[in-house]
Amino acid sequence: PNWRKRKEDYIGSLDNAYAAFRGTMVHSMLEATARPGSLAEWRFYTDVDGQEISGSPDLITYDTIWDWKTTENPPAYSYMYEGHKLQLNYNRFIFNHATKWDAPAGQDPLTPALDPYNTRIQHLAIVYLGPKGPKVIETEKKGDNRYNVPDVMTDDQVLGSLRPRMEAWKLAWESYPRWPDGLELYPGWTGGRDWKCPGPPLCYLPNCLAKRYPDALTWVSPK
């Protein structure tokens, strides 16, 4: 839903920007104190079916991609939110298949500390920074011995998940405000055949008109 910010006017406020401001402060501090030999806040680009996509992992160490999430409510159990799991796996894929990259200010983009093509990522983890302290959750699955083992999607698994989402995004972007046939059938899309804002946790357009008047002002394709 966030792509609609590029298509529709919306109203922001300083109060609604606080969470992003707090997250930026935390990320800036962690970037400045990243361990030697790691990559913090680099952006990597790759090509999938002729479309360029990019990702910016918060931190990459010698075998792990990390993400930092400032939140009031970390997951109650040892399972991260599904969207966060996909984000980590997509970032891993983009990193290992990078065609180019951007370095943070002050760092040499020609000499990354880790080689994207020869760095084997074996762990994906999120550090949820909640009000009572951090909570680290790694993507895991049940192993043959019934104990949990690291779970990193293969390239084929990533593409199987990523391609339909990219296709849905492309359909929505090129057709808006007309509703493209079949868009509601794509994975990750919610609701019916209209542009109605689904609201949190899928859409966080701050103070947008659709949120103010959910039954009166919606994005509906013309008949």
mmCIF file with all atom_site columns, C-alpha atoms in Angstrom:
data_model
loop_
_atom_site.group_PDB
_atom_site.id
_atom_site.type_symbol
_atom_site.label_atom_id
_atom_site.label_alt_id
_atom_site.label_comp_id
_atom_site.label_asym_id
_atom_site.label_entity_id
_atom_site.label_seq_id
_atom_site.pdbx_PDB_ins_code
_atom_site.Cartn_x
_atom_site.Cartn_y
_atom_site.Cartn_z
_atom_site.occupancy
_atom_site.B_iso_or_equiv
_atom_site.pdbx_formal_charge
_atom_site.auth_seq_id
_atom_site.auth_comp_id
_atom_site.auth_asym_id
_atom_site.auth_atom_id
_atom_site.pdbx_PDB_model_num
ATOM 1   C CA . PRO A 1 1   ? 0.000   0.000   0.000   1.00 0.00 ? 1   PRO A CA 1
ATOM 2   C CA . ASN A 1 2   ? 2.868   2.447   0.591   1.00 0.00 ? 2   ASN A CA 1
ATOM 3   C CA . TRP A 1 3   ? 3.334   2.887   -3.160  1.00 0.00 ? 3   TRP A CA 1
ATOM 4   C CA . ARG A 1 4   ? 0.120   4.949   -3.125  1.00 0.00 ? 4   ARG A CA 1
ATOM 5   C CA . LYS A 1 5   ? 2.066   7.722   -1.420  1.00 0.00 ? 5   LYS A CA 1
ATOM 6   C CA . ARG A 1 6   ? 3.486   8.407   -4.870  1.00 0.00 ? 6   ARG A CA 1
ATOM 7   C CA . LYS A 1 7   ? 0.036   8.581   -6.422  1.00 0.00 ? 7   LYS A CA 1
ATOM 8   C CA . GLU A 1 8   ? -2.172  10.343  -3.862  1.00 0.00 ? 8   GLU A CA 1
ATOM 9   C CA . ASP A 1 9   ? -1.828  13.429  -1.693  1.00 0.00 ? 9   ASP A CA 1
ATOM 10  C CA . TYR A 1 10  ? -1.772  12.764  2.013   1.00 0.00 ? 10  TYR A CA 1
ATOM 11  C CA . ILE A 1 11  ? -1.344  14.816  5.162   1.00 0.00 ? 11  ILE A CA 1
ATOM 12  C CA . GLY A 1 12  ? 1.579   14.259  7.508   1.00 0.00 ? 12  GLY A CA 1
ATOM 13  C CA . SER A 1 13  ? 2.238   15.570  11.001  1.00 0.00 ? 13  SER A CA 1
ATOM 14  C CA . LEU A 1 14  ? 5.181   15.852  13.355  1.00 0.00 ? 14  LEU A CA 1
ATOM 15  C CA . ASP A 1 15  ? 3.496   13.489  15.808  1.00 0.00 ? 15  ASP A CA 1
ATOM 16  C CA . ASN A 1 16  ? 3.164   10.775  13.184  1.00 0.00 ? 16  ASN A CA 1
ATOM 17  C CA . ALA A 1 17  ? 6.780   11.303  12.128  1.00 0.00 ? 17  ALA A CA 1
ATOM 18  C CA . TYR A 1 18  ? 8.128   10.616  15.618  1.00 0.00 ? 18  TYR A CA 1
ATOM 19  C CA . ALA A 1 19  ? 8.395   6.842   15.203  1.00 0.00 ? 19  ALA A CA 1
ATOM 20  C CA . ALA A 1 20  ? 10.406  7.271   12.001  1.00 0.00 ? 20  ALA A CA 1
ATOM 21  C CA . PHE A 1 21  ? 12.577  9.913   13.682  1.00 0.00 ? 21  PHE A CA 1
ATOM 22  C CA . ARG A 1 22  ? 13.281  7.617   16.625  1.00 0.00 ? 22  ARG A CA 1
ATOM 23  C CA . GLY A 1 23  ? 14.113  4.746   14.288  1.00 0.00 ? 23  GLY A CA 1
ATOM 24  C CA . THR A 1 24  ? 16.486  6.951   12.304  1.00 0.00 ? 24  THR A CA 1
ATOM 25  C CA . MET A 1 25  ? 18.320  7.962   15.485  1.00 0.00 ? 25  MET A CA 1
ATOM 26  C CA . VAL A 1 26  ? 18.760  4.331   16.529  1.00 0.00 ? 26  VAL A CA 1
ATOM 27  C CA . HIS A 1 27  ? 19.925  3.246   13.069  1.00 0.00 ? 27  HIS A CA 1
ATOM 28  C CA . SER A 1 28  ? 22.401  6.124   12.880  1.00 0.00 ? 28  SER A CA 1
ATOM 29  C CA . MET A 1 29  ? 23.960  5.175   16.208  1.00 0.00 ? 29  MET A CA 1
ATOM 30  C CA . LEU A 1 30  ? 24.202  1.489   15.296  1.00 0.00 ? 30  LEU A CA 1
ATOM 31  C CA . GLU A 1 31  ? 25.664  2.341   11.895  1.00 0.00 ? 31  GLU A CA 1
ATOM 32  C CA . ALA A 1 32  ? 28.344  4.490   13.516  1.00 0.00 ? 32  ALA A CA 1
ATOM 33  C CA . THR A 1 33  ? 29.303  1.702   15.933  1.00 0.00 ? 33  THR A CA 1
ATOM 34  C CA . ALA A 1 34  ? 29.185  -1.269  13.535  1.00 0.00 ? 34  ALA A CA 1
ATOM 35  C CA . ARG A 1 35  ? 31.920  -3.832  14.068  1.00 0.00 ? 35  ARG A CA 1
ATOM 36  C CA . PRO A 1 36  ? 34.986  -3.725  11.799  1.00 0.00 ? 36  PRO A CA 1
ATOM 37  C CA . GLY A 1 37  ? 34.661  -5.893  8.709   1.00 0.00 ? 37  GLY A CA 1
ATOM 38  C CA . SER A 1 38  ? 30.878  -5.517  8.500   1.00 0.00 ? 38  SER A CA 1
ATOM 39  C CA . LEU A 1 39  ? 28.563  -3.568  6.216   1.00 0.00 ? 39  LEU A CA 1
ATOM 40  C CA . ALA A 1 40  ? 26.080  -1.197  7.846   1.00 0.00 ? 40  ALA A CA 1
ATOM 41  C CA . GLU A 1 41  ? 23.344  0.551   5.858   1.00 0.00 ? 41  GLU A CA 1
ATOM 42  C CA . TRP A 1 42  ? 24.763  -0.214  2.408   1.00 0.00 ? 42  TRP A CA 1
ATOM 43  C CA . ARG A 1 43  ? 22.239  -0.355  -0.449  1.00 0.00 ? 43  ARG A CA 1
ATOM 44  C CA . PHE A 1 44  ? 22.485  -3.161  -2.998  1.00 0.00 ? 44  PHE A CA 1
ATOM 45  C CA . TYR A 1 45  ? 20.793  -3.457  -6.393  1.00 0.00 ? 45  TYR A CA 1
ATOM 46  C CA . THR A 1 46  ? 20.008  -6.416  -8.619  1.00 0.00 ? 46  THR A CA 1
ATOM 47  C CA . ASP A 1 47  ? 17.860  -7.218  -11.643 1.00 0.00 ? 47  ASP A CA 1
ATOM 48  C CA . VAL A 1 48  ? 14.887  -9.594  -11.678 1.00 0.00 ? 48  VAL A CA 1
ATOM 49  C CA . ASP A 1 49  ? 13.195  -10.187 -15.026 1.00 0.00 ? 49  ASP A CA 1
ATOM 50  C CA . GLY A 1 50  ? 14.338  -6.827  -16.352 1.00 0.00 ? 50  GLY A CA 1
ATOM 51  C CA . GLN A 1 51  ? 13.257  -4.862  -13.258 1.00 0.00 ? 51  GLN A CA 1
ATOM 52  C CA . GLU A 1 52  ? 15.818  -3.325  -10.954 1.00 0.00 ? 52  GLU A CA 1
ATOM 53  C CA . ILE A 1 53  ? 15.147  -3.811  -7.253  1.00 0.00 ? 53  ILE A CA 1
ATOM 54  C CA . SER A 1 54  ? 17.190  -2.760  -4.242  1.00 0.00 ? 54  SER A CA 1
ATOM 55  C CA . GLY A 1 55  ? 17.518  -3.478  -0.562  1.00 0.00 ? 55  GLY A CA 1
ATOM 56  C CA . SER A 1 56  ? 19.412  -1.931  2.322   1.00 0.00 ? 56  SER A CA 1
ATOM 57  C CA . PRO A 1 57  ? 20.160  -4.412  5.118   1.00 0.00 ? 57  PRO A CA 1
ATOM 58  C CA . ASP A 1 58  ? 20.803  -2.690  8.428   1.00 0.00 ? 58  ASP A CA 1
ATOM 59  C CA . LEU A 1 59  ? 23.903  -4.790  9.093   1.00 0.00 ? 59  LEU A CA 1
ATOM 60  C CA . ILE A 1 60  ? 25.754  -7.608  7.349   1.00 0.00 ? 60  ILE A CA 1
ATOM 61  C CA . THR A 1 61  ? 28.426  -9.518  9.254   1.00 0.00 ? 61  THR A CA 1
ATOM 62  C CA . TYR A 1 62  ? 30.531  -12.392 7.958   1.00 0.00 ? 62  TYR A CA 1
ATOM 63  C CA . ASP A 1 63  ? 27.609  -14.867 7.830   1.00 0.00 ? 63  ASP A CA 1
ATOM 64  C CA . THR A 1 64  ? 24.516  -13.001 9.074   1.00 0.00 ? 64  THR A CA 1
ATOM 65  C CA . ILE A 1 65  ? 22.113  -10.339 7.864   1.00 0.00 ? 65  ILE A CA 1
ATOM 66  C CA . TRP A 1 66  ? 20.640  -8.292  10.717  1.00 0.00 ? 66  TRP A CA 1
ATOM 67  C CA . ASP A 1 67  ? 17.727  -5.921  10.878  1.00 0.00 ? 67  ASP A CA 1
ATOM 68  C CA . TRP A 1 68  ? 16.837  -3.514  13.679  1.00 0.00 ? 68  TRP A CA 1
ATOM 69  C CA . LYS A 1 69  ? 13.190  -2.793  14.483  1.00 0.00 ? 69  LYS A CA 1
ATOM 70  C CA . THR A 1 70  ? 12.133  -0.178  17.031  1.00 0.00 ? 70  THR A CA 1
ATOM 71  C CA . THR A 1 71  ? 8.729   -1.244  18.281  1.00 0.00 ? 71  THR A CA 1
ATOM 72  C CA . GLU A 1 72  ? 6.419   -0.977  21.247  1.00 0.00 ? 72  GLU A CA 1
ATOM 73  C CA . ASN A 1 73  ? 5.298   -4.592  20.862  1.00 0.00 ? 73  ASN A CA 1
ATOM 74  C CA . PRO A 1 74  ? 7.944   -7.175  19.947  1.00 0.00 ? 74  PRO A CA 1
ATOM 75  C CA . PRO A 1 75  ? 6.589   -10.586 18.915  1.00 0.00 ? 75  PRO A CA 1
ATOM 76  C CA . ALA A 1 76  ? 5.315   -12.466 21.947  1.00 0.00 ? 76  ALA A CA 1
ATOM 77  C CA . TYR A 1 77  ? 7.007   -15.723 20.962  1.00 0.00 ? 77  TYR A CA 1
ATOM 78  C CA . SER A 1 78  ? 10.206  -16.683 19.154  1.00 0.00 ? 78  SER A CA 1
ATOM 79  C CA . TYR A 1 79  ? 8.772   -16.126 15.683  1.00 0.00 ? 79  TYR A CA 1
ATOM 80  C CA . MET A 1 80  ? 9.280   -12.903 13.791  1.00 0.00 ? 80  MET A CA 1
ATOM 81  C CA . TYR A 1 81  ? 6.525   -11.311 11.768  1.00 0.00 ? 81  TYR A CA 1
ATOM 82  C CA . GLU A 1 82  ? 6.157   -12.879 8.324   1.00 0.00 ? 82  GLU A CA 1
ATOM 83  C CA . GLY A 1 83  ? 6.769   -9.623  6.480   1.00 0.00 ? 83  GLY A CA 1
ATOM 84  C CA . HIS A 1 84  ? 10.031  -9.141  8.354   1.00 0.00 ? 84  HIS A CA 1
ATOM 85  C CA . LYS A 1 85  ? 11.127  -12.676 7.459   1.00 0.00 ? 85  LYS A CA 1
ATOM 86  C CA . LEU A 1 86  ? 10.514  -12.002 3.783   1.00 0.00 ? 86  LEU A CA 1
ATOM 87  C CA . GLN A 1 87  ? 12.392  -8.707  4.011   1.00 0.00 ? 87  GLN A CA 1
ATOM 88  C CA . LEU A 1 88  ? 15.466  -10.477 5.372   1.00 0.00 ? 88  LEU A CA 1
ATOM 89  C CA . ASN A 1 89  ? 15.357  -13.156 2.687   1.00 0.00 ? 89  ASN A CA 1
ATOM 90  C CA . TYR A 1 90  ? 14.860  -10.625 -0.093  1.00 0.00 ? 90  TYR A CA 1
ATOM 91  C CA . ASN A 1 91  ? 17.806  -8.592  1.218   1.00 0.00 ? 91  ASN A CA 1
ATOM 92  C CA . ARG A 1 92  ? 19.955  -11.717 1.298   1.00 0.00 ? 92  ARG A CA 1
ATOM 93  C CA . PHE A 1 93  ? 19.106  -12.492 -2.320  1.00 0.00 ? 93  PHE A CA 1
ATOM 94  C CA . ILE A 1 94  ? 19.762  -8.930  -3.488  1.00 0.00 ? 94  ILE A CA 1
ATOM 95  C CA . PHE A 1 95  ? 23.086  -8.839  -1.631  1.00 0.00 ? 95  PHE A CA 1
ATOM 96  C CA . ASN A 1 96  ? 24.375  -12.117 -3.086  1.00 0.00 ? 96  ASN A CA 1
ATOM 97  C CA . HIS A 1 97  ? 23.280  -11.144 -6.620  1.00 0.00 ? 97  HIS A CA 1
ATOM 98  C CA . ALA A 1 98  ? 24.179  -7.464  -6.502  1.00 0.00 ? 98  ALA A CA 1
ATOM 99  C CA . THR A 1 99  ? 24.904  -5.728  -9.785  1.00 0.00 ? 99  THR A CA 1
ATOM 100 C CA . LYS A 1 100 ? 25.891  -2.501  -8.031  1.00 0.00 ? 100 LYS A CA 1
ATOM 101 C CA . TRP A 1 101 ? 25.781  -0.871  -4.617  1.00 0.00 ? 101 TRP A CA 1
ATOM 102 C CA . ASP A 1 102 ? 25.861  2.450   -2.769  1.00 0.00 ? 102 ASP A CA 1
ATOM 103 C CA . ALA A 1 103 ? 28.000  3.005   0.292   1.00 0.00 ? 103 ALA A CA 1
ATOM 104 C CA . PRO A 1 104 ? 27.038  5.220   3.250   1.00 0.00 ? 104 PRO A CA 1
ATOM 105 C CA . ALA A 1 105 ? 28.558  8.685   3.268   1.00 0.00 ? 105 ALA A CA 1
ATOM 106 C CA . GLY A 1 106 ? 32.277  8.629   3.952   1.00 0.00 ? 106 GLY A CA 1
ATOM 107 C CA . GLN A 1 107 ? 32.859  5.011   2.896   1.00 0.00 ? 107 GLN A CA 1
ATOM 108 C CA . ASP A 1 108 ? 34.545  3.799   -0.273  1.00 0.00 ? 108 ASP A CA 1
ATOM 109 C CA . PRO A 1 109 ? 31.937  2.057   -2.478  1.00 0.00 ? 109 PRO A CA 1
ATOM 110 C CA . LEU A 1 110 ? 34.685  0.304   -4.475  1.00 0.00 ? 110 LEU A CA 1
ATOM 111 C CA . THR A 1 111 ? 35.952  -1.731  -1.550  1.00 0.00 ? 111 THR A CA 1
ATOM 112 C CA . PRO A 1 112 ? 33.108  -3.225  0.525   1.00 0.00 ? 112 PRO A CA 1
ATOM 113 C CA . ALA A 1 113 ? 34.331  -5.126  3.565   1.00 0.00 ? 113 ALA A CA 1
ATOM 114 C CA . LEU A 1 114 ? 32.408  -8.203  2.430   1.00 0.00 ? 114 LEU A CA 1
ATOM 115 C CA . ASP A 1 115 ? 32.318  -9.642  -1.091  1.00 0.00 ? 115 ASP A CA 1
ATOM 116 C CA . PRO A 1 116 ? 28.634  -10.054 -2.069  1.00 0.00 ? 116 PRO A CA 1
ATOM 117 C CA . TYR A 1 117 ? 29.403  -12.973 -4.394  1.00 0.00 ? 117 TYR A CA 1
ATOM 118 C CA . ASN A 1 118 ? 31.489  -15.032 -1.979  1.00 0.00 ? 118 ASN A CA 1
ATOM 119 C CA . THR A 1 119 ? 29.826  -14.271 1.357   1.00 0.00 ? 119 THR A CA 1
ATOM 120 C CA . ARG A 1 120 ? 27.665  -17.194 2.420   1.00 0.00 ? 120 ARG A CA 1
ATOM 121 C CA . ILE A 1 121 ? 24.803  -15.926 4.550   1.00 0.00 ? 121 ILE A CA 1
ATOM 122 C CA . GLN A 1 122 ? 23.821  -18.669 6.992   1.00 0.00 ? 122 GLN A CA 1
ATOM 123 C CA . HIS A 1 123 ? 21.729  -16.677 9.465   1.00 0.00 ? 123 HIS A CA 1
ATOM 124 C CA . LEU A 1 124 ? 18.965  -14.060 9.251   1.00 0.00 ? 124 LEU A CA 1
ATOM 125 C CA . ALA A 1 125 ? 18.054  -12.222 12.425  1.00 0.00 ? 125 ALA A CA 1
ATOM 126 C CA . ILE A 1 126 ? 16.021  -9.283  13.684  1.00 0.00 ? 126 ILE A CA 1
ATOM 127 C CA . VAL A 1 127 ? 16.725  -7.321  16.845  1.00 0.00 ? 127 VAL A CA 1
ATOM 128 C CA . TYR A 1 128 ? 13.391  -5.983  18.077  1.00 0.00 ? 128 TYR A CA 1
ATOM 129 C CA . LEU A 1 129 ? 14.158  -2.917  20.200  1.00 0.00 ? 129 LEU A CA 1
ATOM 130 C CA . GLY A 1 130 ? 11.217  -2.787  22.562  1.00 0.00 ? 130 GLY A CA 1
ATOM 131 C CA . PRO A 1 131 ? 10.635  -0.492  25.552  1.00 0.00 ? 131 PRO A CA 1
ATOM 132 C CA . LYS A 1 132 ? 11.888  -3.123  28.012  1.00 0.00 ? 132 LYS A CA 1
ATOM 133 C CA . GLY A 1 133 ? 14.966  -4.182  26.059  1.00 0.00 ? 133 GLY A CA 1
ATOM 134 C CA . PRO A 1 134 ? 16.084  -5.940  22.888  1.00 0.00 ? 134 PRO A CA 1
ATOM 135 C CA . LYS A 1 135 ? 14.716  -9.258  21.660  1.00 0.00 ? 135 LYS A CA 1
ATOM 136 C CA . VAL A 1 136 ? 16.697  -11.189 19.050  1.00 0.00 ? 136 VAL A CA 1
ATOM 137 C CA . ILE A 1 137 ? 14.821  -13.580 16.773  1.00 0.00 ? 137 ILE A CA 1
ATOM 138 C CA . GLU A 1 138 ? 16.432  -15.667 14.027  1.00 0.00 ? 138 GLU A CA 1
ATOM 139 C CA . THR A 1 139 ? 14.602  -17.300 11.131  1.00 0.00 ? 139 THR A CA 1
ATOM 140 C CA . GLU A 1 140 ? 14.526  -20.996 12.003  1.00 0.00 ? 140 GLU A CA 1
ATOM 141 C CA . LYS A 1 141 ? 12.862  -24.270 11.072  1.00 0.00 ? 141 LYS A CA 1
ATOM 142 C CA . LYS A 1 142 ? 12.678  -27.752 12.553  1.00 0.00 ? 142 LYS A CA 1
ATOM 143 C CA . GLY A 1 143 ? 15.717  -29.878 11.642  1.00 0.00 ? 143 GLY A CA 1
ATOM 144 C CA . ASP A 1 144 ? 15.940  -33.638 11.202  1.00 0.00 ? 144 ASP A CA 1
ATOM 145 C CA . ASN A 1 145 ? 16.821  -34.024 14.877  1.00 0.00 ? 145 ASN A CA 1
ATOM 146 C CA . ARG A 1 146 ? 13.723  -32.025 15.912  1.00 0.00 ? 146 ARG A CA 1
ATOM 147 C CA . TYR A 1 147 ? 15.875  -29.115 17.045  1.00 0.00 ? 147 TYR A CA 1
ATOM 148 C CA . ASN A 1 148 ? 15.574  -25.735 15.384  1.00 0.00 ? 148 ASN A CA 1
ATOM 149 C CA . VAL A 1 149 ? 18.138  -24.922 12.698  1.00 0.00 ? 149 VAL A CA 1
ATOM 150 C CA . PRO A 1 150 ? 18.735  -21.684 10.731  1.00 0.00 ? 150 PRO A CA 1
ATOM 151 C CA . ASP A 1 151 ? 16.291  -21.149 7.876   1.00 0.00 ? 151 ASP A CA 1
ATOM 152 C CA . VAL A 1 152 ? 17.492  -19.189 4.837   1.00 0.00 ? 152 VAL A CA 1
ATOM 153 C CA . MET A 1 153 ? 15.404  -19.366 1.653   1.00 0.00 ? 153 MET A CA 1
ATOM 154 C CA . THR A 1 154 ? 17.112  -20.638 -1.482  1.00 0.00 ? 154 THR A CA 1
ATOM 155 C CA . ASP A 1 155 ? 17.339  -18.411 -4.549  1.00 0.00 ? 155 ASP A CA 1
ATOM 156 C CA . ASP A 1 156 ? 14.503  -20.350 -6.196  1.00 0.00 ? 156 ASP A CA 1
ATOM 157 C CA . GLN A 1 157 ? 12.313  -19.933 -3.109  1.00 0.00 ? 157 GLN A CA 1
ATOM 158 C CA . VAL A 1 158 ? 13.000  -16.199 -2.997  1.00 0.00 ? 158 VAL A CA 1
ATOM 159 C CA . LEU A 1 159 ? 12.136  -15.768 -6.673  1.00 0.00 ? 159 LEU A CA 1
ATOM 160 C CA . GLY A 1 160 ? 8.977   -17.838 -6.244  1.00 0.00 ? 160 GLY A CA 1
ATOM 161 C CA . SER A 1 161 ? 7.854   -15.436 -3.531  1.00 0.00 ? 161 SER A CA 1
ATOM 162 C CA . LEU A 1 162 ? 9.217   -12.225 -5.016  1.00 0.00 ? 162 LEU A CA 1
ATOM 163 C CA . ARG A 1 163 ? 8.115   -12.466 -8.645  1.00 0.00 ? 163 ARG A CA 1
ATOM 164 C CA . PRO A 1 164 ? 4.327   -12.415 -8.092  1.00 0.00 ? 164 PRO A CA 1
ATOM 165 C CA . ARG A 1 165 ? 4.675   -9.499  -5.675  1.00 0.00 ? 165 ARG A CA 1
ATOM 166 C CA . MET A 1 166 ? 6.742   -7.567  -8.202  1.00 0.00 ? 166 MET A CA 1
ATOM 167 C CA . GLU A 1 167 ? 4.177   -8.316  -10.881 1.00 0.00 ? 167 GLU A CA 1
ATOM 168 C CA . ALA A 1 168 ? 1.329   -7.114  -8.647  1.00 0.00 ? 168 ALA A CA 1
ATOM 169 C CA . TRP A 1 169 ? 3.192   -3.916  -7.820  1.00 0.00 ? 169 TRP A CA 1
ATOM 170 C CA . LYS A 1 170 ? 3.853   -3.276  -11.522 1.00 0.00 ? 170 LYS A CA 1
ATOM 171 C CA . LEU A 1 171 ? 0.199   -3.886  -12.404 1.00 0.00 ? 171 LEU A CA 1
ATOM 172 C CA . ALA A 1 172 ? -1.010  -1.547  -9.669  1.00 0.00 ? 172 ALA A CA 1
ATOM 173 C CA . TRP A 1 173 ? 1.506   1.170   -10.514 1.00 0.00 ? 173 TRP A CA 1
ATOM 174 C CA . GLU A 1 174 ? 0.795   1.192   -14.240 1.00 0.00 ? 174 GLU A CA 1
ATOM 175 C CA . SER A 1 175 ? -3.003  0.843   -14.007 1.00 0.00 ? 175 SER A CA 1
ATOM 176 C CA . TYR A 1 176 ? -3.902  3.151   -11.132 1.00 0.00 ? 176 TYR A CA 1
ATOM 177 C CA . PRO A 1 177 ? -6.603  4.470   -10.783 1.00 0.00 ? 177 PRO A CA 1
ATOM 178 C CA . ARG A 1 178 ? -8.062  1.806   -13.081 1.00 0.00 ? 178 ARG A CA 1
ATOM 179 C CA . TRP A 1 179 ? -8.304  -1.568  -11.359 1.00 0.00 ? 179 TRP A CA 1
ATOM 180 C CA . PRO A 1 180 ? -6.295  -4.208  -13.249 1.00 0.00 ? 180 PRO A CA 1
ATOM 181 C CA . ASP A 1 181 ? -8.064  -7.532  -13.626 1.00 0.00 ? 181 ASP A CA 1
ATOM 182 C CA . GLY A 1 182 ? -6.801  -10.175 -11.219 1.00 0.00 ? 182 GLY A CA 1
ATOM 183 C CA . LEU A 1 183 ? -4.776  -7.908  -8.930  1.00 0.00 ? 183 LEU A CA 1
ATOM 184 C CA . GLU A 1 184 ? -6.747  -9.030  -5.870  1.00 0.00 ? 184 GLU A CA 1
ATOM 185 C CA . LEU A 1 185 ? -5.576  -12.634 -6.452  1.00 0.00 ? 185 LEU A CA 1
ATOM 186 C CA . TYR A 1 186 ? -1.880  -11.905 -5.992  1.00 0.00 ? 186 TYR A CA 1
ATOM 187 C CA . PRO A 1 187 ? -0.162  -12.911 -2.727  1.00 0.00 ? 187 PRO A CA 1
ATOM 188 C CA . GLY A 1 188 ? 0.137   -10.112 -0.231  1.00 0.00 ? 188 GLY A CA 1
ATOM 189 C CA . TRP A 1 189 ? -2.859  -8.202  -1.610  1.00 0.00 ? 189 TRP A CA 1
ATOM 190 C CA . THR A 1 190 ? -5.828  -7.822  0.711   1.00 0.00 ? 190 THR A CA 1
ATOM 191 C CA . GLY A 1 191 ? -9.377  -6.706  0.217   1.00 0.00 ? 191 GLY A CA 1
ATOM 192 C CA . GLY A 1 192 ? -11.610 -6.775  -2.823  1.00 0.00 ? 192 GLY A CA 1
ATOM 193 C CA . ARG A 1 193 ? -11.533 -5.205  -6.255  1.00 0.00 ? 193 ARG A CA 1
ATOM 194 C CA . ASP A 1 194 ? -11.006 -1.614  -5.173  1.00 0.00 ? 194 ASP A CA 1
ATOM 195 C CA . TRP A 1 195 ? -8.342  0.715   -3.870  1.00 0.00 ? 195 TRP A CA 1
ATOM 196 C CA . LYS A 1 196 ? -9.796  1.103   -0.397  1.00 0.00 ? 196 LYS A CA 1
ATOM 197 C CA . CYS A 1 197 ? -7.057  1.632   2.154   1.00 0.00 ? 197 CYS A CA 1
ATOM 198 C CA . PRO A 1 198 ? -6.807  -1.567  4.246   1.00 0.00 ? 198 PRO A CA 1
ATOM 199 C CA . GLY A 1 199 ? -5.493  0.354   7.254   1.00 0.00 ? 199 GLY A CA 1
ATOM 200 C CA . PRO A 1 200 ? -2.852  -0.853  9.739   1.00 0.00 ? 200 PRO A CA 1
ATOM 201 C CA . PRO A 1 201 ? -0.800  -2.963  9.767   1.00 0.00 ? 201 PRO A CA 1
ATOM 202 C CA . LEU A 1 202 ? -0.752  -2.961  5.955   1.00 0.00 ? 202 LEU A CA 1
ATOM 203 C CA . CYS A 1 203 ? -1.197  0.748   5.303   1.00 0.00 ? 203 CYS A CA 1
ATOM 204 C CA . TYR A 1 204 ? 0.170   3.577   7.425   1.00 0.00 ? 204 TYR A CA 1
ATOM 205 C CA . LEU A 1 205 ? -0.602  6.658   5.330   1.00 0.00 ? 205 LEU A CA 1
ATOM 206 C CA . PRO A 1 206 ? -0.644  9.190   8.183   1.00 0.00 ? 206 PRO A CA 1
ATOM 207 C CA . ASN A 1 207 ? -3.894  11.140  8.557   1.00 0.00 ? 207 ASN A CA 1
ATOM 208 C CA . CYS A 1 208 ? -4.932  10.436  4.971   1.00 0.00 ? 208 CYS A CA 1
ATOM 209 C CA . LEU A 1 209 ? -8.478  11.275  3.950   1.00 0.00 ? 209 LEU A CA 1
ATOM 210 C CA . ALA A 1 210 ? -9.403  7.620   3.581   1.00 0.00 ? 210 ALA A CA 1
ATOM 211 C CA . LYS A 1 211 ? -8.429  7.053   7.194   1.00 0.00 ? 211 LYS A CA 1
ATOM 212 C CA . ARG A 1 212 ? -10.416 10.067  8.368   1.00 0.00 ? 212 ARG A CA 1
ATOM 213 C CA . TYR A 1 213 ? -13.548 8.990   6.479   1.00 0.00 ? 213 TYR A CA 1
ATOM 214 C CA . PRO A 1 214 ? -13.165 5.245   5.845   1.00 0.00 ? 214 PRO A CA 1
ATOM 215 C CA . ASP A 1 215 ? -16.752 4.845   4.632   1.00 0.00 ? 215 ASP A CA 1
ATOM 216 C CA . ALA A 1 216 ? -16.936 8.003   2.538   1.00 0.00 ? 216 ALA A CA 1
ATOM 217 C CA . LEU A 1 217 ? -13.619 8.533   0.796   1.00 0.00 ? 217 LEU A CA 1
ATOM 218 C CA . THR A 1 218 ? -11.955 5.512   -0.749  1.00 0.00 ? 218 THR A CA 1
ATOM 219 C CA . TRP A 1 219 ? -9.856  4.809   -3.812  1.00 0.00 ? 219 TRP A CA 1
ATOM 220 C CA . VAL A 1 220 ? -12.300 3.020   -6.110  1.00 0.00 ? 220 VAL A CA 1
ATOM 221 C CA . SER A 1 221 ? -11.630 2.176   -9.723  1.00 0.00 ? 221 SER A CA 1
ATOM 222 C CA . PRO A 1 222 ? -13.966 3.931   -12.168 1.00 0.00 ? 222 PRO A CA 1
ATOM 223 C CA . LYS A 1 223 ? -16.658 1.807   -13.784 1.00 0.00 ? 223 LYS A CA 1
#
